[in-house]
Amino acid sequence: MAALVMVLNGPNLNLLGTREPEVYGAATLDDIAAALVNQGKALEIEVDLRQSNHEGHLIDWLHEAGGRGALAVILNAGAYTHTSIALRDAIKAIAVPVIEVHLSNPAAREQFRHRSHVSPVAAGVIQGFGAHGYALALDAAARMRQSDR
Ligand code: DQA
């Protein structure tokens, strides 16, 4: 059975491609999803990519990933990264490793983006590599499998 990796995307990431392309690049979330599904096939990983503008949906999906015994969650929580203690608590509540991803490098941007509530409870963080960061995260998830260590 293929391992499951859930790729959860938070607010405004549905607008990728048209949203501040000079910051976030030209790829749409559909482009990213298609590339990840392809990459996942080669790695024998089922990729389930979702996006929501609602904090509670992201929390419900983290719980679902826990319930389904996912190999990993790749999480770009968007601006909730910087505000949501509820998301941090949800990550702590599940046994699934969470890989935090950002297209931009928040550490090189405004002060209010420097704090992440996700990073202290994440397995690792990939930021600043644009859409390619998702591919790096899926590769990291694949290497978490016993057989790939
Ligand atoms: C982001 C960075 C966040 O600061 C911002 O609020 C986003 C996107 C990124 O992928 O670079 O919505 O998570």
PDB file of C-alpha atoms and ligand atoms in Angstrom:
ATOM      1  CA  MET A   1       0.000   0.000   0.000  1.00  0.00           C
ATOM      2  CA  ALA A   2       1.351   3.436  -0.935  1.00  0.00           C
ATOM      3  CA  ALA A   3       2.175   5.753   1.958  1.00  0.00           C
ATOM      4  CA  LEU A   4       0.043   8.863   2.284  1.00  0.00           C
ATOM      5  CA  VAL A   5       1.381  12.418   2.383  1.00  0.00           C
ATOM      6  CA  MET A   6      -1.143  15.197   2.898  1.00  0.00           C
ATOM      7  CA  VAL A   7      -0.127  18.605   1.529  1.00  0.00           C
ATOM      8  CA  LEU A   8      -2.126  21.264   3.339  1.00  0.00           C
ATOM      9  CA  ASN A   9      -2.237  24.855   2.172  1.00  0.00           C
ATOM     10  CA  GLY A  10      -3.685  27.788   4.054  1.00  0.00           C
ATOM     11  CA  PRO A  11      -5.216  31.153   3.231  1.00  0.00           C
ATOM     12  CA  ASN A  12      -4.677  32.929  -0.079  1.00  0.00           C
ATOM     13  CA  LEU A  13      -2.637  30.097  -1.556  1.00  0.00           C
ATOM     14  CA  ASN A  14      -5.549  29.338  -3.903  1.00  0.00           C
ATOM     15  CA  LEU A  15      -4.460  32.553  -5.660  1.00  0.00           C
ATOM     16  CA  LEU A  16      -0.924  31.366  -6.429  1.00  0.00           C
ATOM     17  CA  GLY A  17       0.059  32.334  -9.965  1.00  0.00           C
ATOM     18  CA  THR A  18      -1.645  35.716  -9.779  1.00  0.00           C
ATOM     19  CA  ARG A  19      -0.940  36.668  -6.143  1.00  0.00           C
ATOM     20  CA  GLU A  20       2.216  38.798  -5.872  1.00  0.00           C
ATOM     21  CA  PRO A  21       4.082  36.671  -8.456  1.00  0.00           C
ATOM     22  CA  GLU A  22       7.294  38.588  -7.733  1.00  0.00           C
ATOM     23  CA  VAL A  23       7.146  37.101  -4.204  1.00  0.00           C
ATOM     24  CA  TYR A  24       5.419  33.752  -4.714  1.00  0.00           C
ATOM     25  CA  GLY A  25       6.249  32.874  -8.340  1.00  0.00           C
ATOM     26  CA  ALA A  26       4.186  31.995 -11.400  1.00  0.00           C
ATOM     27  CA  ALA A  27       3.170  28.426 -10.550  1.00  0.00           C
ATOM     28  CA  THR A  28      -0.458  27.861  -9.583  1.00  0.00           C
ATOM     29  CA  LEU A  29      -1.500  25.490  -6.815  1.00  0.00           C
ATOM     30  CA  ASP A  30      -2.808  23.159  -9.553  1.00  0.00           C
ATOM     31  CA  ASP A  31       0.664  23.170 -11.156  1.00  0.00           C
ATOM     32  CA  ILE A  32       2.194  22.297  -7.781  1.00  0.00           C
ATOM     33  CA  ALA A  33      -0.385  19.554  -7.163  1.00  0.00           C
ATOM     34  CA  ALA A  34       0.211  17.956 -10.586  1.00  0.00           C
ATOM     35  CA  ALA A  35       3.996  17.968 -10.092  1.00  0.00           C
ATOM     36  CA  LEU A  36       3.684  16.457  -6.596  1.00  0.00           C
ATOM     37  CA  VAL A  37       1.293  13.712  -7.719  1.00  0.00           C
ATOM     38  CA  ASN A  38       3.805  12.780 -10.447  1.00  0.00           C
ATOM     39  CA  GLN A  39       6.722  12.834  -8.041  1.00  0.00           C
ATOM     40  CA  GLY A  40       4.659  10.800  -5.584  1.00  0.00           C
ATOM     41  CA  LYS A  41       4.042   8.072  -8.172  1.00  0.00           C
ATOM     42  CA  ALA A  42       7.775   7.551  -8.598  1.00  0.00           C
ATOM     43  CA  LEU A  43       8.163   7.401  -4.800  1.00  0.00           C
ATOM     44  CA  GLU A  44       5.093   5.178  -4.238  1.00  0.00           C
ATOM     45  CA  ILE A  45       3.494   7.929  -2.207  1.00  0.00           C
ATOM     46  CA  GLU A  46      -0.140   8.970  -2.475  1.00  0.00           C
ATOM     47  CA  VAL A  47      -0.268  12.769  -2.461  1.00  0.00           C
ATOM     48  CA  ASP A  48      -3.454  14.399  -1.184  1.00  0.00           C
ATOM     49  CA  LEU A  49      -3.202  18.186  -1.702  1.00  0.00           C
ATOM     50  CA  ARG A  50      -5.797  20.511  -0.213  1.00  0.00           C
ATOM     51  CA  GLN A  51      -6.238  24.245   0.334  1.00  0.00           C
ATOM     52  CA  SER A  52      -8.506  26.231   2.594  1.00  0.00           C
ATOM     53  CA  ASN A  53      -8.877  29.835   3.651  1.00  0.00           C
ATOM     54  CA  HIS A  54     -10.334  28.637   6.971  1.00  0.00           C
ATOM     55  CA  GLU A  55      -8.196  27.802   9.981  1.00  0.00           C
ATOM     56  CA  GLY A  56     -10.578  25.113  11.260  1.00  0.00           C
ATOM     57  CA  HIS A  57     -10.384  23.159   7.995  1.00  0.00           C
ATOM     58  CA  LEU A  58      -6.602  22.957   8.336  1.00  0.00           C
ATOM     59  CA  ILE A  59      -7.012  21.713  11.912  1.00  0.00           C
ATOM     60  CA  ASP A  60      -9.587  19.092  10.870  1.00  0.00           C
ATOM     61  CA  TRP A  61      -7.254  17.894   8.096  1.00  0.00           C
ATOM     62  CA  LEU A  62      -4.317  17.606  10.490  1.00  0.00           C
ATOM     63  CA  HIS A  63      -6.514  15.418  12.722  1.00  0.00           C
ATOM     64  CA  GLU A  64      -7.488  13.387   9.649  1.00  0.00           C
ATOM     65  CA  ALA A  65      -3.823  12.885   8.735  1.00  0.00           C
ATOM     66  CA  GLY A  66      -3.267  11.603  12.275  1.00  0.00           C
ATOM     67  CA  GLY A  67      -6.267   9.267  12.057  1.00  0.00           C
ATOM     68  CA  ARG A  68      -5.162   7.914   8.684  1.00  0.00           C
ATOM     69  CA  GLY A  69      -1.602   7.316   9.870  1.00  0.00           C
ATOM     70  CA  ALA A  70      -0.076   9.507   7.172  1.00  0.00           C
ATOM     71  CA  LEU A  71       3.659   9.262   6.591  1.00  0.00           C
ATOM     72  CA  ALA A  72       3.914  13.053   6.826  1.00  0.00           C
ATOM     73  CA  VAL A  73       2.060  16.309   6.369  1.00  0.00           C
ATOM     74  CA  ILE A  74       3.549  19.078   4.256  1.00  0.00           C
ATOM     75  CA  LEU A  75       2.066  22.293   5.612  1.00  0.00           C
ATOM     76  CA  ASN A  76       2.135  25.788   4.174  1.00  0.00           C
ATOM     77  CA  ALA A  77      -0.158  27.494   6.649  1.00  0.00           C
ATOM     78  CA  GLY A  78       0.220  30.907   4.960  1.00  0.00           C
ATOM     79  CA  ALA A  79      -0.326  33.773   7.382  1.00  0.00           C
ATOM     80  CA  TYR A  80      -1.775  31.403  10.016  1.00  0.00           C
ATOM     81  CA  THR A  81       1.845  30.339  10.496  1.00  0.00           C
ATOM     82  CA  HIS A  82       2.408  33.601  12.305  1.00  0.00           C
ATOM     83  CA  THR A  83      -0.825  33.744  14.309  1.00  0.00           C
ATOM     84  CA  SER A  84      -2.317  30.342  15.033  1.00  0.00           C
ATOM     85  CA  ILE A  85      -1.687  28.632  18.347  1.00  0.00           C
ATOM     86  CA  ALA A  86      -4.591  26.320  17.470  1.00  0.00           C
ATOM     87  CA  LEU A  87      -2.633  25.009  14.478  1.00  0.00           C
ATOM     88  CA  ARG A  88       0.436  24.492  16.636  1.00  0.00           C
ATOM     89  CA  ASP A  89      -1.674  22.562  19.139  1.00  0.00           C
ATOM     90  CA  ALA A  90      -3.155  20.402  16.347  1.00  0.00           C
ATOM     91  CA  ILE A  91       0.354  19.530  15.116  1.00  0.00           C
ATOM     92  CA  LYS A  92       1.340  18.594  18.685  1.00  0.00           C
ATOM     93  CA  ALA A  93      -1.803  16.471  19.002  1.00  0.00           C
ATOM     94  CA  ILE A  94      -0.968  14.113  16.126  1.00  0.00           C
ATOM     95  CA  ALA A  95       1.829  11.579  15.793  1.00  0.00           C
ATOM     96  CA  VAL A  96       2.512  12.508  12.150  1.00  0.00           C
ATOM     97  CA  PRO A  97       5.640  14.557  11.336  1.00  0.00           C
ATOM     98  CA  VAL A  98       4.838  17.940   9.817  1.00  0.00           C
ATOM     99  CA  ILE A  99       7.174  19.554   7.292  1.00  0.00           C
ATOM    100  CA  GLU A 100       6.662  23.324   7.208  1.00  0.00           C
ATOM    101  CA  VAL A 101       6.981  24.896   3.757  1.00  0.00           C
ATOM    102  CA  HIS A 102       6.977  28.496   2.568  1.00  0.00           C
ATOM    103  CA  LEU A 103       7.471  29.640  -1.001  1.00  0.00           C
ATOM    104  CA  SER A 104       9.097  32.872   0.138  1.00  0.00           C
ATOM    105  CA  ASN A 105      11.656  33.182   2.916  1.00  0.00           C
ATOM    106  CA  PRO A 106       9.651  34.768   5.754  1.00  0.00           C
ATOM    107  CA  ALA A 107      12.865  35.388   7.743  1.00  0.00           C
ATOM    108  CA  ALA A 108      13.957  37.825   5.018  1.00  0.00           C
ATOM    109  CA  ARG A 109      10.628  39.689   4.996  1.00  0.00           C
ATOM    110  CA  GLU A 110       8.627  41.860   7.407  1.00  0.00           C
ATOM    111  CA  GLN A 111       9.167  41.446  11.148  1.00  0.00           C
ATOM    112  CA  PHE A 112       5.663  40.041  11.666  1.00  0.00           C
ATOM    113  CA  ARG A 113       6.567  37.061   9.461  1.00  0.00           C
ATOM    114  CA  HIS A 114       9.632  36.175  11.518  1.00  0.00           C
ATOM    115  CA  ARG A 115       7.686  34.323  14.187  1.00  0.00           C
ATOM    116  CA  SER A 116       6.322  30.917  13.235  1.00  0.00           C
ATOM    117  CA  HIS A 117       4.087  29.026  15.655  1.00  0.00           C
ATOM    118  CA  VAL A 118       4.572  25.990  13.422  1.00  0.00           C
ATOM    119  CA  SER A 119       8.397  25.756  13.347  1.00  0.00           C
ATOM    120  CA  PRO A 120       8.890  24.719  17.015  1.00  0.00           C
ATOM    121  CA  VAL A 121       6.631  21.697  16.509  1.00  0.00           C
ATOM    122  CA  ALA A 122       7.610  20.882  12.913  1.00  0.00           C
ATOM    123  CA  ALA A 123       9.942  18.062  11.904  1.00  0.00           C
ATOM    124  CA  GLY A 124      11.725  20.564   9.654  1.00  0.00           C
ATOM    125  CA  VAL A 125      11.280  23.735   7.637  1.00  0.00           C
ATOM    126  CA  ILE A 126      11.866  24.477   3.940  1.00  0.00           C
ATOM    127  CA  GLN A 127      11.489  28.102   2.894  1.00  0.00           C
ATOM    128  CA  GLY A 128      12.596  30.472   0.184  1.00  0.00           C
ATOM    129  CA  PHE A 129      12.808  28.045  -2.754  1.00  0.00           C
ATOM    130  CA  GLY A 130       9.469  28.875  -4.367  1.00  0.00           C
ATOM    131  CA  ALA A 131       7.291  26.013  -5.602  1.00  0.00           C
ATOM    132  CA  HIS A 132      10.373  23.767  -5.622  1.00  0.00           C
ATOM    133  CA  GLY A 133      10.149  23.732  -1.823  1.00  0.00           C
ATOM    134  CA  TYR A 134       7.160  21.387  -2.034  1.00  0.00           C
ATOM    135  CA  ALA A 135       9.208  18.905  -4.093  1.00  0.00           C
ATOM    136  CA  LEU A 136      12.028  19.097  -1.551  1.00  0.00           C
ATOM    137  CA  ALA A 137       9.515  18.476   1.233  1.00  0.00           C
ATOM    138  CA  LEU A 138       8.043  15.427  -0.521  1.00  0.00           C
ATOM    139  CA  ASP A 139      11.552  14.055  -0.967  1.00  0.00           C
ATOM    140  CA  ALA A 140      12.185  14.619   2.763  1.00  0.00           C
ATOM    141  CA  ALA A 141       8.912  12.823   3.571  1.00  0.00           C
ATOM    142  CA  ALA A 142       9.913   9.861   1.392  1.00  0.00           C
ATOM    143  CA  ARG A 143      13.204   9.616   3.269  1.00  0.00           C
ATOM    144  CA  MET A 144      11.282   9.312   6.536  1.00  0.00           C
ATOM    145  CA  ARG A 145      10.191   5.826   5.504  1.00  0.00           C
ATOM    146  CA  GLN A 146      12.152   3.156   7.310  1.00  0.00           C
ATOM    147  CA  SER A 147      13.344   1.660   4.031  1.00  0.00           C
ATOM    148  CA  ASP A 148      14.662   5.005   2.705  1.00  0.00           C
ATOM    149  CA  ARG A 149      16.652   6.013   5.764  1.00  0.00           C
TER     150      ARG A 149
HETATM  151  C1  DQA B   1       3.860  32.081   2.898  1.00  0.00           C
HETATM  152  C2  DQA B   1       4.537  33.153   3.766  1.00  0.00           C
HETATM  153  C3  DQA B   1       3.540  33.792   4.705  1.00  0.00           C
HETATM  154  O1  DQA B   1       4.182  34.813   5.474  1.00  0.00           O
HETATM  155  C4  DQA B   1       2.402  34.426   3.933  1.00  0.00           C
HETATM  156  O2  DQA B   1       1.442  34.944   4.817  1.00  0.00           O
HETATM  157  C5  DQA B   1       1.777  33.488   2.963  1.00  0.00           C
HETATM  158  C6  DQA B   1       2.651  32.637   2.165  1.00  0.00           C
HETATM  159  C7  DQA B   1       4.827  31.520   1.832  1.00  0.00           C
HETATM  160  O3  DQA B   1       4.525  30.451   1.288  1.00  0.00           O
HETATM  161  O4  DQA B   1       5.837  32.159   1.518  1.00  0.00           O
HETATM  162  O5  DQA B   1       0.574  33.481   2.766  1.00  0.00           O
HETATM  163  O6  DQA B   1       3.468  31.009   3.731  1.00  0.00           O
END
